[in-house]
XYZ file of C-alpha atoms in Angstrom:
379
model
C 112.764 88.580 93.047
C 109.279 89.884 93.524
C 106.660 90.113 90.664
C 105.093 93.028 88.878
C 102.386 91.229 88.473
C 101.341 90.276 92.243
C 101.073 86.849 94.035
C 100.637 83.706 92.583
C 96.773 83.293 92.382
C 96.087 86.714 94.054
C 97.169 88.697 91.120
C 95.760 92.491 92.899
C 97.785 91.202 95.879
C 101.219 93.260 96.196
C 104.121 90.842 96.381
C 106.202 94.053 97.643
C 106.275 95.272 100.963
C 102.962 97.803 100.666
C 104.753 99.929 103.175
C 105.921 102.608 100.318
C 102.140 104.813 101.443
C 102.545 104.472 105.222
C 106.077 105.714 103.811
C 104.766 108.763 102.508
C 101.742 109.813 104.584
C 104.272 109.283 107.817
C 102.327 106.152 109.634
C 105.754 105.136 109.725
C 108.900 106.603 110.005
C 112.383 105.162 107.565
C 114.173 105.003 110.758
C 111.775 102.582 111.788
C 112.275 100.477 108.542
C 115.823 101.065 108.052
C 116.279 99.353 111.993
C 114.007 96.619 111.016
C 115.317 95.407 108.273
C 118.294 95.401 109.575
C 117.198 93.171 112.024
C 115.685 90.908 109.877
C 118.274 90.563 107.593
C 121.137 90.285 110.347
C 123.549 86.890 110.082
C 121.349 85.691 107.266
C 122.225 85.823 103.168
C 120.306 88.592 101.166
C 120.689 91.333 98.857
C 122.870 94.735 98.724
C 122.058 98.032 97.800
C 121.643 99.187 95.292
C 118.452 95.908 95.392
C 117.913 95.644 98.923
C 115.220 97.765 100.692
C 117.986 99.500 102.425
C 118.979 101.002 98.960
C 115.452 101.604 97.761
C 115.409 103.861 101.565
C 119.001 105.867 100.068
C 117.299 106.354 96.902
C 114.515 107.822 98.398
C 116.931 109.954 100.500
C 118.902 110.978 97.133
C 115.392 112.109 95.440
C 114.642 113.654 98.775
C 117.616 115.809 98.322
C 117.631 116.298 95.136
C 113.803 117.927 94.622
C 115.444 120.540 98.490
C 118.606 120.618 96.307
C 118.191 121.487 92.431
C 115.927 124.121 91.444
C 113.278 123.670 89.018
C 113.541 119.603 89.971
C 109.690 119.045 88.886
C 110.107 121.194 85.268
C 111.338 119.745 82.025
C 113.322 123.528 81.822
C 115.886 125.134 84.049
C 116.281 121.772 85.663
C 119.935 120.890 85.598
C 118.789 116.897 85.477
C 117.247 117.025 82.953
C 118.056 116.917 79.524
C 114.809 118.521 77.063
C 113.982 116.878 74.132
C 111.090 117.816 71.879
C 108.017 115.458 73.233
C 104.882 115.052 71.483
C 101.723 116.224 72.863
C 99.305 113.504 71.407
C 96.524 113.942 73.836
C 94.497 110.960 72.515
C 97.327 108.149 72.782
C 98.455 110.492 76.213
C 94.360 109.267 77.507
C 94.603 105.621 75.768
C 97.337 104.998 77.850
C 95.411 106.248 81.223
C 92.498 104.920 80.290
C 94.702 100.851 79.379
C 93.501 100.895 76.043
C 96.743 100.514 74.098
C 96.425 97.794 73.013
C 98.821 96.219 75.290
C 97.832 93.776 77.982
C 100.785 93.848 79.900
C 100.829 98.329 79.560
C 96.952 97.746 80.103
C 96.429 95.679 83.040
C 99.022 97.799 84.428
C 97.431 101.280 84.266
C 93.936 99.105 85.024
C 95.488 98.141 88.131
C 96.520 102.075 89.115
C 93.336 103.711 88.517
C 91.060 100.538 90.555
C 93.261 100.108 93.872
C 95.808 103.150 93.354
C 99.362 101.386 93.630
C 101.356 99.549 91.265
C 104.755 97.674 90.949
C 108.018 99.185 90.761
C 108.661 97.330 87.317
C 105.312 97.960 86.387
C 105.769 101.405 86.669
C 108.937 101.255 85.241
C 107.615 99.447 82.023
C 104.306 101.972 81.925
C 106.582 105.423 82.164
C 109.014 103.811 79.228
C 105.739 102.375 77.189
C 104.404 106.594 77.444
C 107.525 108.208 76.953
C 110.606 107.451 74.656
C 109.725 103.635 74.348
C 106.806 104.376 72.047
C 104.301 106.428 72.317
C 106.863 109.742 72.795
C 104.797 111.761 75.598
C 106.108 114.332 77.921
C 107.308 112.585 80.962
C 105.396 115.219 83.589
C 102.156 113.882 82.045
C 102.387 110.693 82.868
C 104.044 112.123 86.060
C 100.905 113.870 86.732
C 98.145 110.729 86.205
C 100.761 108.944 88.521
C 100.093 112.151 90.827
C 96.149 111.588 90.993
C 96.204 107.949 90.891
C 99.224 106.703 93.293
C 98.062 106.628 96.862
C 102.450 106.477 97.786
C 102.523 109.589 95.785
C 105.418 111.461 96.915
C 106.438 114.584 94.803
C 110.467 114.388 95.107
C 110.176 111.023 94.484
C 107.578 111.168 91.490
C 109.237 113.445 89.877
C 112.463 111.563 90.328
C 111.432 108.832 89.390
C 109.901 109.936 85.624
C 112.572 111.747 85.604
C 115.129 108.541 85.456
C 112.412 106.482 83.851
C 112.038 109.182 81.022
C 115.796 108.515 80.227
C 117.036 112.497 80.410
C 118.421 113.056 83.553
C 122.014 112.406 84.403
C 121.469 109.416 86.789
C 119.277 107.827 83.877
C 119.801 104.085 82.390
C 120.567 104.812 78.958
C 117.947 105.959 76.920
C 118.077 102.934 74.554
C 117.243 100.678 76.700
C 113.864 100.221 76.304
C 111.169 97.735 77.825
C 109.671 95.454 75.504
C 106.009 95.519 76.695
C 105.254 92.335 75.868
C 107.261 90.261 78.489
C 108.848 87.141 78.226
C 109.710 84.611 80.803
C 113.316 86.274 81.107
C 112.159 89.868 80.885
C 113.829 91.904 83.094
C 109.988 92.762 84.519
C 108.902 90.226 86.487
C 105.983 89.366 84.610
C 104.462 86.560 85.449
C 102.701 84.063 82.102
C 99.797 82.317 82.662
C 97.879 85.595 82.345
C 96.383 85.711 85.462
C 97.090 89.205 85.528
C 96.310 90.707 82.842
C 92.803 88.191 82.889
C 92.146 90.097 86.499
C 92.423 93.292 85.598
C 91.751 93.591 81.878
C 88.390 90.550 81.242
C 87.942 91.467 77.825
C 90.725 88.277 77.393
C 89.757 86.446 80.257
C 89.068 83.180 77.567
C 92.218 83.862 75.748
C 94.751 81.494 75.374
C 98.045 82.326 77.517
C 100.189 81.536 74.706
C 98.602 84.939 73.463
C 97.916 86.946 76.156
C 100.662 89.366 75.923
C 100.346 89.702 72.123
C 96.319 88.575 71.549
C 96.551 90.457 68.042
C 98.896 87.313 66.535
C 96.139 84.271 67.821
C 94.406 83.648 64.672
C 90.925 84.697 64.314
C 89.241 81.318 64.951
C 91.404 81.574 68.862
C 90.311 84.943 68.968
C 86.160 84.111 68.070
C 86.581 80.778 70.377
C 87.663 82.949 73.578
C 84.966 85.960 72.391
C 87.050 88.829 71.723
C 87.918 90.305 68.525
C 90.941 92.305 68.652
C 89.936 96.033 67.124
C 86.420 95.537 68.226
C 86.270 93.733 71.470
C 89.947 94.506 72.846
C 91.933 97.845 71.559
C 94.413 97.141 68.264
C 98.516 98.193 69.909
C 98.071 101.742 69.189
C 101.863 101.254 67.157
C 103.831 98.806 66.261
C 106.624 98.511 69.165
C 109.092 98.093 67.028
C 108.463 100.566 64.512
C 107.739 102.905 67.558
C 110.614 101.807 69.702
C 113.322 102.427 66.776
C 111.998 105.965 65.424
C 112.629 107.361 69.171
C 115.444 106.051 69.867
C 116.706 108.490 66.661
C 114.725 110.973 67.730
C 116.291 111.088 70.978
C 119.960 110.312 69.154
C 119.630 113.110 67.486
C 118.072 115.977 69.925
C 121.166 114.844 72.768
C 123.485 115.062 69.594
C 121.869 118.462 68.909
C 122.560 120.029 72.664
C 126.258 118.198 72.527
C 127.410 120.673 69.367
C 125.556 123.796 70.949
C 127.130 122.992 74.741
C 129.373 124.788 76.753
C 132.164 122.956 77.111
C 132.296 120.699 80.260
C 134.433 121.617 83.317
C 138.047 121.276 82.931
C 138.503 118.036 84.417
C 136.850 116.036 82.083
C 138.946 117.214 79.423
C 140.161 120.109 77.408
C 137.410 121.268 75.577
C 134.807 118.637 75.917
C 131.454 118.921 75.275
C 129.795 115.407 75.564
C 129.506 113.785 79.033
C 131.074 111.403 79.415
C 128.644 109.232 80.741
C 128.500 107.199 84.352
C 131.794 106.567 86.699
C 133.440 103.698 85.712
C 135.352 100.924 88.452
C 138.115 99.879 86.620
C 139.590 95.944 87.845
C 143.588 95.534 88.238
C 143.042 91.881 88.246
C 146.366 89.916 88.161
C 145.000 86.138 88.467
C 146.997 83.902 90.508
C 148.654 80.724 89.320
C 146.188 77.281 89.650
C 143.089 76.958 89.813
C 139.808 79.288 91.304
C 139.460 81.711 90.114
C 139.956 83.170 93.878
C 142.639 81.270 95.511
C 144.899 83.175 96.854
C 143.555 86.359 97.011
C 144.642 88.952 99.977
C 141.478 89.877 102.934
C 142.046 93.653 101.585
C 142.136 94.720 98.122
C 143.020 97.773 96.593
C 139.598 99.111 94.146
C 140.579 102.125 91.322
C 137.551 104.736 90.408
C 138.093 105.745 87.093
C 136.511 109.315 87.219
C 136.791 109.584 83.344
C 136.859 109.250 80.392
C 140.673 108.119 79.202
C 142.316 110.543 77.568
C 144.271 109.848 74.568
C 148.569 111.075 74.265
C 150.850 111.173 72.542
C 152.333 107.417 71.674
C 148.801 105.794 71.996
C 149.064 105.882 75.579
C 146.298 106.207 77.551
C 145.844 108.498 80.395
C 143.195 107.475 84.035
C 142.886 109.034 87.315
C 142.506 106.545 89.877
C 141.720 106.665 93.614
C 142.085 104.241 96.141
C 139.401 103.111 98.358
C 140.427 100.706 100.716
C 143.347 98.744 101.628
C 146.443 98.907 102.354
C 149.131 100.480 99.373
C 150.103 98.053 97.239
C 148.379 94.926 97.841
C 146.849 93.034 95.280
C 143.509 93.576 93.824
C 140.271 91.173 94.573
C 139.342 89.186 91.327
C 134.923 89.982 93.124
C 133.264 92.172 90.700
C 130.823 92.801 94.436
C 133.978 95.160 95.808
C 133.805 97.303 93.646
C 130.235 97.923 92.956
C 130.208 98.002 97.089
C 133.226 101.012 96.891
C 130.632 102.382 93.932
C 128.470 102.475 96.287
C 129.970 103.944 99.856
C 130.966 106.719 97.394
C 127.631 107.443 96.271
C 125.727 107.081 99.451
C 128.455 110.159 101.364
C 128.690 112.312 98.696
C 124.262 111.988 99.544
C 124.222 112.229 102.980
C 127.458 115.502 102.072
C 124.860 117.052 99.449
C 122.148 116.603 102.717
C 124.588 118.451 105.126
C 124.899 121.366 102.540
C 121.630 121.477 102.415
C 120.779 121.461 105.382
C 123.858 124.239 106.190
C 122.382 126.845 103.692
C 119.375 126.319 105.655
C 120.240 126.743 108.411
C 118.084 122.896 109.799
C 119.590 119.730 111.030
C 120.095 116.440 108.614
C 117.023 115.195 110.214
C 114.898 117.872 109.009
C 116.012 115.925 104.892
C 115.604 112.966 106.085
C 112.655 112.805 108.162
C 109.486 111.774 106.347
C 107.706 114.684 105.590
């Protein structure tokens, strides 16, 4: 895993490849990186899409396709990829976020890193985007997008819009809006933030003498500790701009109310989603028809080929309480027993997703009378 807080001992150095600006400016082609990665991982154990480098490149192409095919992809209105949410418009909150003065050291260090270096780890981008929008400050995602566009060395129109749509929780491909990052990450946080405090101390020098125990929550340090560290919260460093737990609950309630209002006034979905249905059934789900083999060991006796069923709709209740589900076999001989390994189903979903993205790319190119390389090639 890479760390959102840079390399150990050198927090100013990226813990990732650092290739994104070179891709953005066309110094290296996406094909070159793709094949170099393939050569590096050949016959070795490695991560797989979407977490792997190949997966990240596929996400890049997905956003390029959406940017080319979706009208108003960079707007909140008239954009099929964006739910309209009544965001706030508080210039003081936005300025505090942009300048790294929120009172949350992790967020402030990341924003100061962005302003001074033009770069930020992708998990850091997740954290600050969530904080600005649905997590804490309830400000419009386009405001954050424009600030990123101003500072990022790797700012890319399609990727910047796609990722802000994703992280604000307003896109069909967003994670559930109620999954909010804690701006004070602990050792088990998915933000992969180091716990010694060296990252914060480097970018937020006001806290350079604050003990590691309080580095992400300096307002919880006793007055004597703050005095000894030479940093009194509220005087030498800002107090928290909002109380996270309260802001989170209030924002989630606002978001849910906006979605409920839209669902009540929305036109019915296509009939394939169920007669009269108005609410989005959510992401495609994988189903497993797995009968555990006898004896010890989950995988013992599992066949080499498997059938994975992909559920494209939510179950619809029928008379008598029975359910009807639409399934599609992705691979394997008919009648073969499914394997217990969840990775098989995830791989099937990813293959189906990748194929749809490429198909969309071809359709866009056909409409424009161009070759697919016109979209996949770096801009």
